[in-house]
XYZ file of C-alpha atoms in Angstrom:
592
model
C 14.803 4.072 -18.608
C 11.285 2.331 -19.162
C 8.515 3.775 -17.082
C 5.323 2.095 -16.026
C 1.955 2.287 -14.619
C 2.145 -0.513 -12.291
C 3.985 0.193 -9.644
C 5.644 -3.373 -7.295
C 7.943 -3.469 -10.395
C 8.474 -5.549 -13.583
C 11.663 -6.405 -15.239
C 12.424 -2.783 -16.381
C 11.244 -0.722 -13.537
C 14.655 0.769 -12.877
C 14.278 3.897 -11.042
C 16.957 4.600 -9.054
C 17.128 6.637 -6.261
C 18.394 10.361 -6.416
C 21.295 11.334 -3.470
C 20.843 14.211 -2.007
C 23.539 15.887 0.863
C 22.606 14.528 4.333
C 21.797 17.310 6.314
C 19.114 18.623 3.283
C 15.458 19.016 4.362
C 14.262 19.811 0.492
C 12.622 17.722 -1.080
C 13.146 15.911 -4.907
C 11.951 16.173 -7.714
C 9.643 13.233 -8.164
C 11.298 10.466 -10.156
C 9.046 7.855 -11.719
C 6.418 9.543 -12.550
C 4.371 10.267 -9.611
C 3.221 13.387 -9.145
C 4.403 13.935 -5.371
C 7.872 14.865 -4.239
C 10.625 12.715 -3.321
C 10.857 13.454 -0.179
C 14.200 10.551 0.101
C 13.677 9.763 3.715
C 16.365 6.885 4.812
C 15.967 2.690 5.775
C 16.988 1.153 7.844
C 17.111 -2.090 9.840
C 15.488 -3.119 13.634
C 17.661 -5.733 13.508
C 21.377 -4.509 13.819
C 23.332 -5.950 10.926
C 25.803 -9.228 12.349
C 28.128 -10.986 10.900
C 26.623 -14.164 12.542
C 25.361 -16.051 9.121
C 22.981 -17.822 11.026
C 21.136 -14.710 11.185
C 20.073 -14.080 7.622
C 19.031 -16.518 4.384
C 22.069 -17.911 2.320
C 22.636 -16.888 -0.409
C 22.916 -19.799 -2.377
C 18.765 -20.307 -0.871
C 18.182 -18.408 -4.010
C 16.420 -21.937 -5.692
C 14.614 -23.226 -2.464
C 13.006 -19.549 -1.819
C 10.578 -19.975 -5.291
C 10.352 -23.665 -4.886
C 8.852 -22.302 -1.345
C 6.898 -19.610 -3.564
C 5.211 -21.483 -5.701
C 4.054 -23.773 -2.565
C 2.662 -20.525 -1.613
C 0.437 -20.359 -4.826
C -1.967 -22.370 -5.231
C -3.606 -24.129 -8.662
C -7.093 -22.263 -9.570
C -9.520 -24.126 -9.194
C -13.415 -22.926 -10.039
C -15.100 -24.463 -8.203
C -13.369 -24.737 -4.859
C -14.134 -20.553 -3.449
C -12.199 -21.477 -0.695
C -8.846 -21.757 -2.933
C -7.324 -20.057 -0.099
C -9.343 -19.114 3.206
C -11.696 -16.685 4.403
C -11.718 -14.799 7.675
C -13.315 -12.490 8.887
C -11.784 -9.606 8.289
C -13.648 -7.148 5.359
C -12.278 -6.798 2.268
C -11.258 -2.990 2.845
C -9.043 -4.244 5.371
C -7.692 -5.289 2.223
C -6.552 -2.995 0.117
C -7.110 0.410 3.029
C -3.426 -1.535 4.161
C -2.229 -0.874 1.055
C -2.866 2.234 0.827
C -1.170 3.234 3.928
C 1.883 1.005 3.128
C 1.588 4.061 -0.403
C 1.470 6.122 2.686
C 4.444 5.503 4.739
C 6.893 3.715 1.874
C 8.157 3.565 -2.060
C 10.865 2.183 -3.812
C 11.474 -1.224 -1.309
C 9.553 -2.965 -4.222
C 11.308 -1.423 -7.577
C 14.174 -2.327 -9.960
C 17.296 -0.430 -8.283
C 21.589 -1.270 -8.246
C 20.415 -1.496 -4.717
C 17.792 -4.233 -5.172
C 17.642 -6.791 -7.697
C 14.981 -9.430 -7.557
C 16.133 -11.446 -11.373
C 19.756 -11.852 -9.657
C 18.131 -11.359 -5.906
C 21.746 -12.640 -4.255
C 22.944 -9.053 -2.247
C 25.211 -6.845 -4.172
C 26.219 -4.477 -0.940
C 26.725 -4.564 1.980
C 23.856 -3.591 5.100
C 25.568 -0.399 6.033
C 25.651 0.174 2.066
C 21.696 -0.233 1.597
C 21.274 1.558 4.377
C 23.138 4.459 2.799
C 22.097 4.219 -0.250
C 18.526 2.669 -0.125
C 16.381 6.488 -0.022
C 12.366 6.667 1.012
C 10.590 8.129 -1.833
C 7.207 9.012 0.701
C 7.065 11.165 4.048
C 7.917 9.086 6.695
C 4.786 10.556 8.345
C 0.527 9.626 7.752
C 0.484 13.230 6.006
C -1.757 12.064 3.037
C 1.541 12.822 0.580
C 0.342 10.927 -1.660
C -2.902 12.781 -1.704
C -1.954 16.062 -1.199
C 1.842 15.916 -3.277
C 4.239 16.121 -0.207
C 5.868 20.075 0.117
C 7.213 21.187 -2.721
C 9.734 23.099 -1.661
C 13.879 21.984 -2.484
C 16.537 23.505 -4.309
C 15.760 20.967 -7.202
C 12.364 21.539 -7.663
C 10.977 23.733 -10.367
C 8.536 25.705 -11.594
C 6.871 22.924 -13.636
C 6.853 20.063 -10.289
C 4.890 22.658 -8.069
C 2.913 23.366 -11.405
C 1.280 19.920 -11.367
C 1.054 19.563 -7.884
C -1.038 22.530 -7.883
C -2.675 20.928 -10.877
C -4.327 18.184 -8.466
C -5.935 20.786 -7.199
C -9.863 21.776 -8.430
C -9.129 24.867 -10.713
C -12.358 26.891 -10.477
C -12.481 26.185 -6.175
C -9.048 25.853 -4.774
C -10.200 24.716 -1.956
C -11.103 21.368 -2.865
C -8.816 17.847 -4.862
C -9.897 17.941 -8.496
C -11.823 14.858 -9.127
C -12.949 12.299 -12.289
C -16.241 11.928 -13.449
C -17.332 8.688 -14.505
C -17.941 7.389 -18.274
C -21.659 7.665 -18.597
C -21.589 3.357 -19.101
C -24.061 2.570 -16.241
C -26.069 1.521 -14.446
C -24.947 3.166 -11.613
C -24.621 0.889 -8.229
C -26.100 3.312 -6.802
C -28.432 7.137 -6.533
C -25.348 8.751 -5.622
C -22.920 11.345 -7.685
C -21.285 9.352 -10.992
C -17.578 12.711 -9.949
C -16.520 9.073 -8.894
C -13.152 8.398 -10.935
C -10.040 9.534 -10.189
C -8.750 13.065 -11.989
C -7.280 12.475 -15.145
C -4.924 14.282 -17.415
C -7.368 14.440 -19.831
C -8.932 17.322 -17.748
C -6.326 18.986 -16.232
C -5.379 22.368 -18.676
C -2.709 22.157 -21.371
C -0.356 23.909 -18.211
C -0.381 21.661 -16.046
C -0.058 18.376 -18.879
C 2.954 20.508 -20.147
C 4.783 20.334 -16.749
C 4.144 17.070 -16.340
C 5.842 15.760 -19.842
C 8.580 18.734 -19.172
C 9.741 16.309 -16.400
C 9.536 13.066 -17.961
C 11.381 14.739 -20.738
C 14.582 13.555 -20.031
C 13.875 10.559 -18.387
C 12.581 8.746 -20.837
C 14.082 7.856 -24.165
C 12.528 9.280 -26.818
C 10.351 5.794 -28.188
C 9.088 5.622 -24.167
C 8.766 9.108 -24.065
C 6.567 8.987 -27.130
C 4.387 6.529 -25.740
C 4.086 7.829 -22.532
C 2.544 11.351 -23.799
C 0.619 9.100 -26.186
C -1.337 7.407 -22.860
C -1.127 10.339 -20.540
C -5.133 11.345 -21.084
C -6.218 7.868 -19.001
C -3.312 8.461 -16.156
C -4.572 9.939 -13.197
C -3.320 13.200 -12.123
C -2.705 12.144 -8.067
C 0.688 12.296 -5.344
C 1.589 7.975 -5.344
C 0.718 5.990 -9.281
C 0.262 3.324 -7.681
C -2.057 4.400 -6.027
C -4.131 3.850 -9.750
C -2.588 0.244 -10.112
C -5.627 -1.671 -9.067
C -9.714 -0.216 -9.348
C -10.082 -1.356 -5.044
C -7.595 1.009 -4.292
C -8.312 3.702 -6.930
C -11.512 4.344 -5.308
C -9.789 3.896 -2.459
C -7.929 6.593 -2.149
C -11.175 8.737 -4.483
C -12.324 8.682 -1.116
C -10.248 10.839 0.150
C -10.222 13.795 -2.582
C -13.899 13.334 -1.655
C -14.076 13.677 1.669
C -12.047 16.550 1.404
C -13.901 17.970 -0.885
C -17.469 17.561 1.508
C -15.669 18.784 4.592
C -15.434 22.190 2.035
C -19.184 21.668 1.674
C -20.037 20.784 5.423
C -18.250 24.181 6.667
C -19.691 26.382 4.712
C -22.973 24.976 5.572
C -22.673 24.912 9.115
C -21.662 27.266 11.830
C -18.267 25.279 13.102
C -16.228 28.771 13.459
C -14.136 26.949 10.970
C -12.941 28.946 7.934
C -14.411 26.164 5.303
C -10.613 26.626 3.000
C -7.931 23.929 1.319
C -5.729 24.196 4.694
C -8.828 23.648 7.312
C -10.270 20.588 4.525
C -6.634 19.307 5.024
C -6.403 19.357 8.805
C -9.063 18.006 9.390
C -8.734 15.228 7.090
C -6.163 14.011 8.380
C -6.928 13.681 12.298
C -9.974 11.863 11.481
C -7.744 9.701 8.902
C -4.721 9.889 11.164
C -7.821 8.637 13.933
C -8.934 5.700 12.254
C -5.830 4.299 11.341
C -5.161 3.497 14.749
C -8.736 2.732 16.190
C -9.627 1.310 13.253
C -7.401 -0.387 10.916
C -4.322 -1.228 13.281
C -6.807 -2.288 15.964
C -7.857 -4.620 14.135
C -5.573 -6.016 12.398
C -2.684 -6.402 14.711
C -3.667 -8.756 18.508
C -4.769 -5.965 20.348
C -2.384 -6.825 23.058
C 0.288 -6.221 21.493
C -0.759 -2.299 20.474
C -2.022 -1.474 23.557
C 1.605 -2.570 24.664
C 2.996 0.292 22.342
C 0.966 2.121 23.250
C 1.489 2.564 27.069
C 5.271 2.433 26.058
C 4.689 5.410 23.800
C 6.547 2.967 20.697
C 9.855 3.956 22.704
C 11.535 0.539 20.930
C 10.437 2.325 18.016
C 12.553 5.146 18.798
C 15.632 3.001 19.752
C 15.246 1.606 16.591
C 15.496 5.035 14.831
C 18.724 6.338 17.323
C 20.991 3.114 17.151
C 20.303 3.947 12.931
C 21.122 7.912 12.920
C 24.113 5.425 15.254
C 25.321 3.629 12.668
C 24.921 6.052 9.383
C 26.067 9.155 11.818
C 23.646 11.011 11.509
C 23.250 14.007 14.349
C 19.244 14.173 14.878
C 17.246 10.872 15.536
C 16.478 10.530 11.653
C 13.332 10.017 9.829
C 14.036 5.751 9.021
C 11.573 3.000 8.830
C 12.688 -0.312 9.545
C 13.226 -2.357 5.907
C 12.124 -5.329 8.419
C 8.263 -3.540 8.531
C 8.715 -2.111 4.718
C 10.481 -5.345 2.981
C 8.021 -8.399 4.999
C 6.074 -7.801 7.963
C 3.668 -5.191 6.107
C 3.261 -7.284 3.193
C 1.188 -9.760 4.975
C -1.993 -8.163 3.173
C -1.179 -9.939 -0.049
C -2.083 -12.947 1.060
C -5.267 -11.021 2.107
C -6.626 -10.814 -1.908
C -9.783 -12.691 -2.706
C -9.110 -14.712 -6.403
C -12.343 -12.101 -6.557
C -14.813 -10.126 -5.318
C -18.475 -9.361 -4.943
C -18.012 -5.621 -6.423
C -21.144 -4.521 -6.940
C -24.438 -4.553 -8.394
C -23.711 -5.421 -12.388
C -20.551 -7.299 -11.164
C -21.545 -9.646 -7.501
C -24.435 -10.360 -6.608
C -28.271 -8.980 -8.004
C -31.401 -9.188 -7.906
C -31.828 -8.368 -11.047
C -29.581 -9.685 -13.994
C -26.064 -8.533 -13.839
C -22.933 -7.851 -16.162
C -20.863 -11.183 -14.312
C -21.676 -12.320 -11.019
C -18.087 -11.564 -9.330
C -15.875 -9.149 -10.295
C -12.737 -11.630 -10.996
C -9.027 -10.633 -9.008
C -7.959 -9.203 -13.342
C -10.364 -7.074 -14.698
C -10.051 -4.981 -11.519
C -6.145 -4.138 -13.631
C -8.368 -3.121 -16.151
C -10.258 -0.419 -15.051
C -7.037 1.298 -14.012
C -5.224 3.882 -15.779
C -2.889 1.180 -16.559
C -5.018 -0.745 -17.282
C -6.249 1.045 -19.517
C -10.588 0.839 -19.384
C -10.490 -2.101 -22.006
C -9.894 0.648 -25.233
C -12.328 4.090 -22.554
C -10.606 6.384 -21.669
C -12.373 6.468 -17.914
C -13.825 4.350 -15.249
C -16.944 3.293 -16.763
C -20.381 3.950 -13.958
C -21.023 0.878 -13.336
C -17.105 0.013 -12.155
C -18.126 2.213 -9.103
C -17.588 0.468 -6.206
C -20.032 -0.086 -3.694
C -18.421 -0.306 -0.648
C -22.062 -1.561 0.994
C -20.109 -4.169 0.011
C -16.610 -4.096 1.176
C -16.531 -2.427 4.048
C -18.779 -4.641 6.738
C -18.294 -8.273 6.471
C -20.664 -11.463 5.283
C -19.013 -14.245 4.913
C -21.874 -16.430 3.671
C -20.554 -18.210 -0.130
C -23.400 -20.143 0.384
C -24.450 -19.030 -3.042
C -21.197 -20.571 -4.860
C -20.167 -16.358 -4.661
C -16.965 -14.620 -3.099
C -18.089 -13.778 1.244
C -17.570 -10.024 1.658
C -14.165 -11.027 3.534
C -11.055 -10.538 2.762
C -8.377 -14.185 2.650
C -6.594 -15.684 6.273
C -2.730 -14.666 6.979
C -1.429 -17.295 5.991
C 0.772 -18.690 4.067
C -1.594 -19.016 1.336
C -2.217 -16.581 -1.977
C -4.900 -16.132 -4.304
C -3.872 -18.461 -7.462
C -3.825 -14.755 -9.389
C -1.311 -13.051 -7.446
C 1.089 -16.345 -9.229
C 0.327 -14.996 -12.710
C 0.575 -10.944 -11.949
C -0.334 -10.072 -15.738
C 0.121 -6.513 -15.395
C 3.388 -6.755 -14.441
C 6.300 -7.168 -17.117
C 4.321 -6.310 -19.734
C 7.780 -5.546 -21.964
C 10.031 -7.998 -20.709
C 10.686 -9.754 -23.586
C 12.460 -13.035 -21.528
C 9.905 -15.963 -20.849
C 11.820 -16.653 -17.397
C 12.086 -13.071 -15.875
C 9.074 -12.365 -17.102
C 6.816 -15.358 -15.254
C 9.585 -14.716 -12.380
C 7.960 -10.600 -11.963
C 4.557 -12.407 -11.981
C 5.123 -14.260 -9.234
C 4.639 -12.419 -6.346
C 5.312 -14.685 -4.021
C 8.671 -15.646 -5.509
C 9.237 -11.438 -5.319
C 8.167 -11.130 -2.494
C 11.011 -13.885 -0.940
C 13.648 -12.561 -3.321
C 13.562 -9.045 -2.897
C 14.069 -10.302 1.488
C 16.935 -12.048 0.273
C 18.586 -8.889 -2.091
C 18.297 -6.509 1.441
C 20.091 -8.921 3.599
C 16.519 -9.286 6.384
C 17.473 -11.024 8.906
C 15.304 -14.044 9.596
C 12.075 -14.223 11.895
C 13.940 -15.919 14.472
C 17.287 -14.163 14.311
C 14.675 -11.143 15.069
C 12.339 -12.253 16.934
C 15.419 -13.431 19.759
C 16.098 -9.722 19.083
C 13.379 -7.897 19.582
C 12.578 -10.133 22.955
C 16.254 -9.277 24.482
C 15.278 -5.437 24.420
C 12.236 -6.323 26.161
C 9.809 -5.441 23.242
C 8.517 -9.293 23.151
C 7.379 -11.537 25.527
C 7.086 -14.602 23.647
C 9.773 -16.668 22.452
C 11.337 -16.688 18.018
C 9.644 -20.011 16.719
C 11.920 -22.625 16.947
C 10.765 -25.001 14.117
C 8.342 -22.908 11.827
C 7.093 -26.534 10.315
C 5.347 -26.842 13.432
C 2.940 -24.322 12.996
C 1.811 -26.668 9.521
C 0.798 -29.231 10.343
C -2.543 -29.167 7.750
C 0.160 -28.171 4.641
C 2.399 -31.567 4.608
C 3.783 -30.204 1.407
C 5.180 -26.785 2.733
C 6.143 -28.266 5.505
C 7.253 -31.485 4.025
C 9.449 -29.038 2.441
C 10.721 -26.567 4.913
C 11.589 -29.768 7.474
C 14.113 -30.853 3.891
C 15.585 -27.988 2.573
C 18.982 -27.488 2.729
C 19.137 -24.271 3.836
C 16.936 -25.298 6.706
C 14.025 -23.125 6.776
C 12.337 -24.681 9.489
C 14.193 -22.946 11.467
C 16.038 -19.747 9.161
C 12.880 -18.800 8.393
C 12.497 -15.682 5.698
C 11.143 -13.203 7.498
C 7.765 -12.605 5.423
C 6.660 -16.097 5.628
C 7.444 -16.585 9.402
C 5.279 -13.089 10.098
C 2.646 -15.212 7.749
C 2.914 -18.550 9.625
C 2.554 -16.789 12.946
C -0.644 -15.739 12.008
C -1.631 -18.677 10.884
C -1.540 -20.629 14.083
C -3.899 -17.735 15.886
C -6.807 -18.609 13.398
C -5.181 -15.768 10.625
C -7.561 -12.839 11.375
C -5.345 -11.497 12.852
C -0.354 -10.701 12.959
C 1.065 -13.157 15.112
C 2.994 -11.280 17.971
C 6.792 -10.027 15.791
C 3.997 -8.955 13.123
C 1.418 -7.390 15.424
C 4.793 -5.858 17.112
C 6.743 -4.512 13.398
C 3.417 -3.160 12.132
C 1.923 -0.947 15.639
C 5.482 -0.181 16.567
C 5.741 1.217 12.839
C 2.200 3.154 12.955
C 1.931 4.256 16.524
C 5.515 5.349 15.993
C 4.945 7.170 13.446
C 2.549 9.184 14.411
C 4.316 9.991 17.936
C 6.972 11.604 15.920
C 4.450 13.932 14.308
C 3.856 16.521 16.956
C 0.456 17.344 15.003
C -0.793 13.634 14.165
C -4.166 12.689 15.850
C -2.150 10.390 18.248
C 0.282 13.254 19.989
C -2.910 15.669 20.126
C -5.259 12.956 21.356
C -7.908 14.049 19.015
C -11.215 11.925 18.762
C -13.666 12.220 15.637
C -15.914 13.277 19.246
C -13.676 16.775 19.543
C -14.026 17.610 15.489
C -16.712 19.769 14.379
C -18.069 17.137 11.314
C -20.259 14.500 12.198
C -21.252 12.376 9.640
C -24.699 11.605 8.185
C -26.515 10.596 10.307
C -25.399 13.179 13.306
C -22.744 11.308 14.394
C -18.726 11.127 15.472
C -17.233 10.037 12.303
C -15.558 6.854 14.011
C -15.546 3.816 11.909
C -14.410 3.476 7.760
C -18.333 2.673 6.586
C -18.504 6.753 7.788
C -15.724 8.123 6.787
C -17.316 6.131 3.168
C -20.808 8.257 3.828
C -19.870 11.284 4.873
C -17.869 11.236 1.664
C -20.599 10.677 -0.466
C -19.452 7.631 -2.136
C -21.453 5.374 -0.420
C -24.897 5.281 0.901
């Protein structure tokens, strides 16, 4: 097995899910270099597996899927700031969504015996996929990607617990460990420099030894030696995918800082709360969970769909879990996450990625002379543990993010520099996503390397290999059970009159993709038809039902408890409740 820091699966990403007894509620040893324990939870289908070939993309459509993927990624044009069009959403929404994805699911983007990108044609039945494909994250918004999960299980060794404990501050165990940026300035603001993720270079030797012990038997001697040499730069966080690009790494850091500032706040204010780890963890989770619905979900989904799912208490989500439990023979409702969510609908965020950002005063707009006038997408991968910090050991101070440029939308690009907005939710991906330089680094075959570096092709192939239904089939099913009101889109090409090449391809495809549309593309086309600022009805329903159902399944969640920021003992610097992502960042002292 070859282990990579990158998360979205190079050709050598062959982590194989471990199995456990169906009834065992125990965590497993992390299998892929993460620190958080492996939940080994379930995946299932919203669309009950059917024997009707018309409900699925044909197995012989692989070449046309690749052609569709190519059409989704335009050629780079440095003179055109709208090569992929802008939305009115702030850029933070792109990476907030990525964080939420990593919080709920893991393994549908990795090479396994169940799903392989290079071949892509399904090798297992839907029933086998539901039984064998396991989710490494807890199917709850409990921040296991931040805190490491609960290390309880027959397979959990003292080494696993030692590494999870190593994420805590060594002398103030009520706090989380954070890193300090390297003194290469200037800083983008007047805040402190403790704004890098914690890294193994700063932990005790016993923590390093424990981590290496976990991985020693999982790697070849050569791979282990390479891994050990890169250990100092590696972040000690629950889910390593949160150090794959700099924006999500800085977003993850805000949670560590928020937790620590909760401890400080409880120590300095008469609230009645003990300033200990568990109080800080509980309050961090509650504020985070409230923001998921009121800050993220209502911004990214059709508000009417969110309101309908809330009113129905996500009944159809629980119906899905019950049907899945019946199919796999489980005695309880279970913890399944929908494959249609993880592999298709929630990959809409890929279309929101910009090819460059107004990142901070050093790499963006400045009253002086910036180092670069904008931060290119590729550079956001280089200044991470996996990217090697361009030869450094940790994040330089001049690459600390200025969140003011990300949490408030500003669509003005009249100066030729990137607007402070995300790209549209539509059927186009930014040009760099057609050649992801951080993927398949060690792949010798140039054709396979190119395939793994092309995100649109990879998403389309993954949907085929995991037997996702077409968009029309799932839409029709959800309408038949009362979850949706609209009819399926009979001809998706009709939504794309402004993209004649894409429209012509769909209508001329041998596999009739205009009426048997890959679910991921269907959700994107549906969103594009609404204007690109939020998902359409099907995409909104899948995402909203998953999030709201997941929260309601947890009796201690903010939604189950009817928690609001006004109920919290915490207050933002302005004295008001922490009721926005901007106030979250300000409370965490990562934004002025």
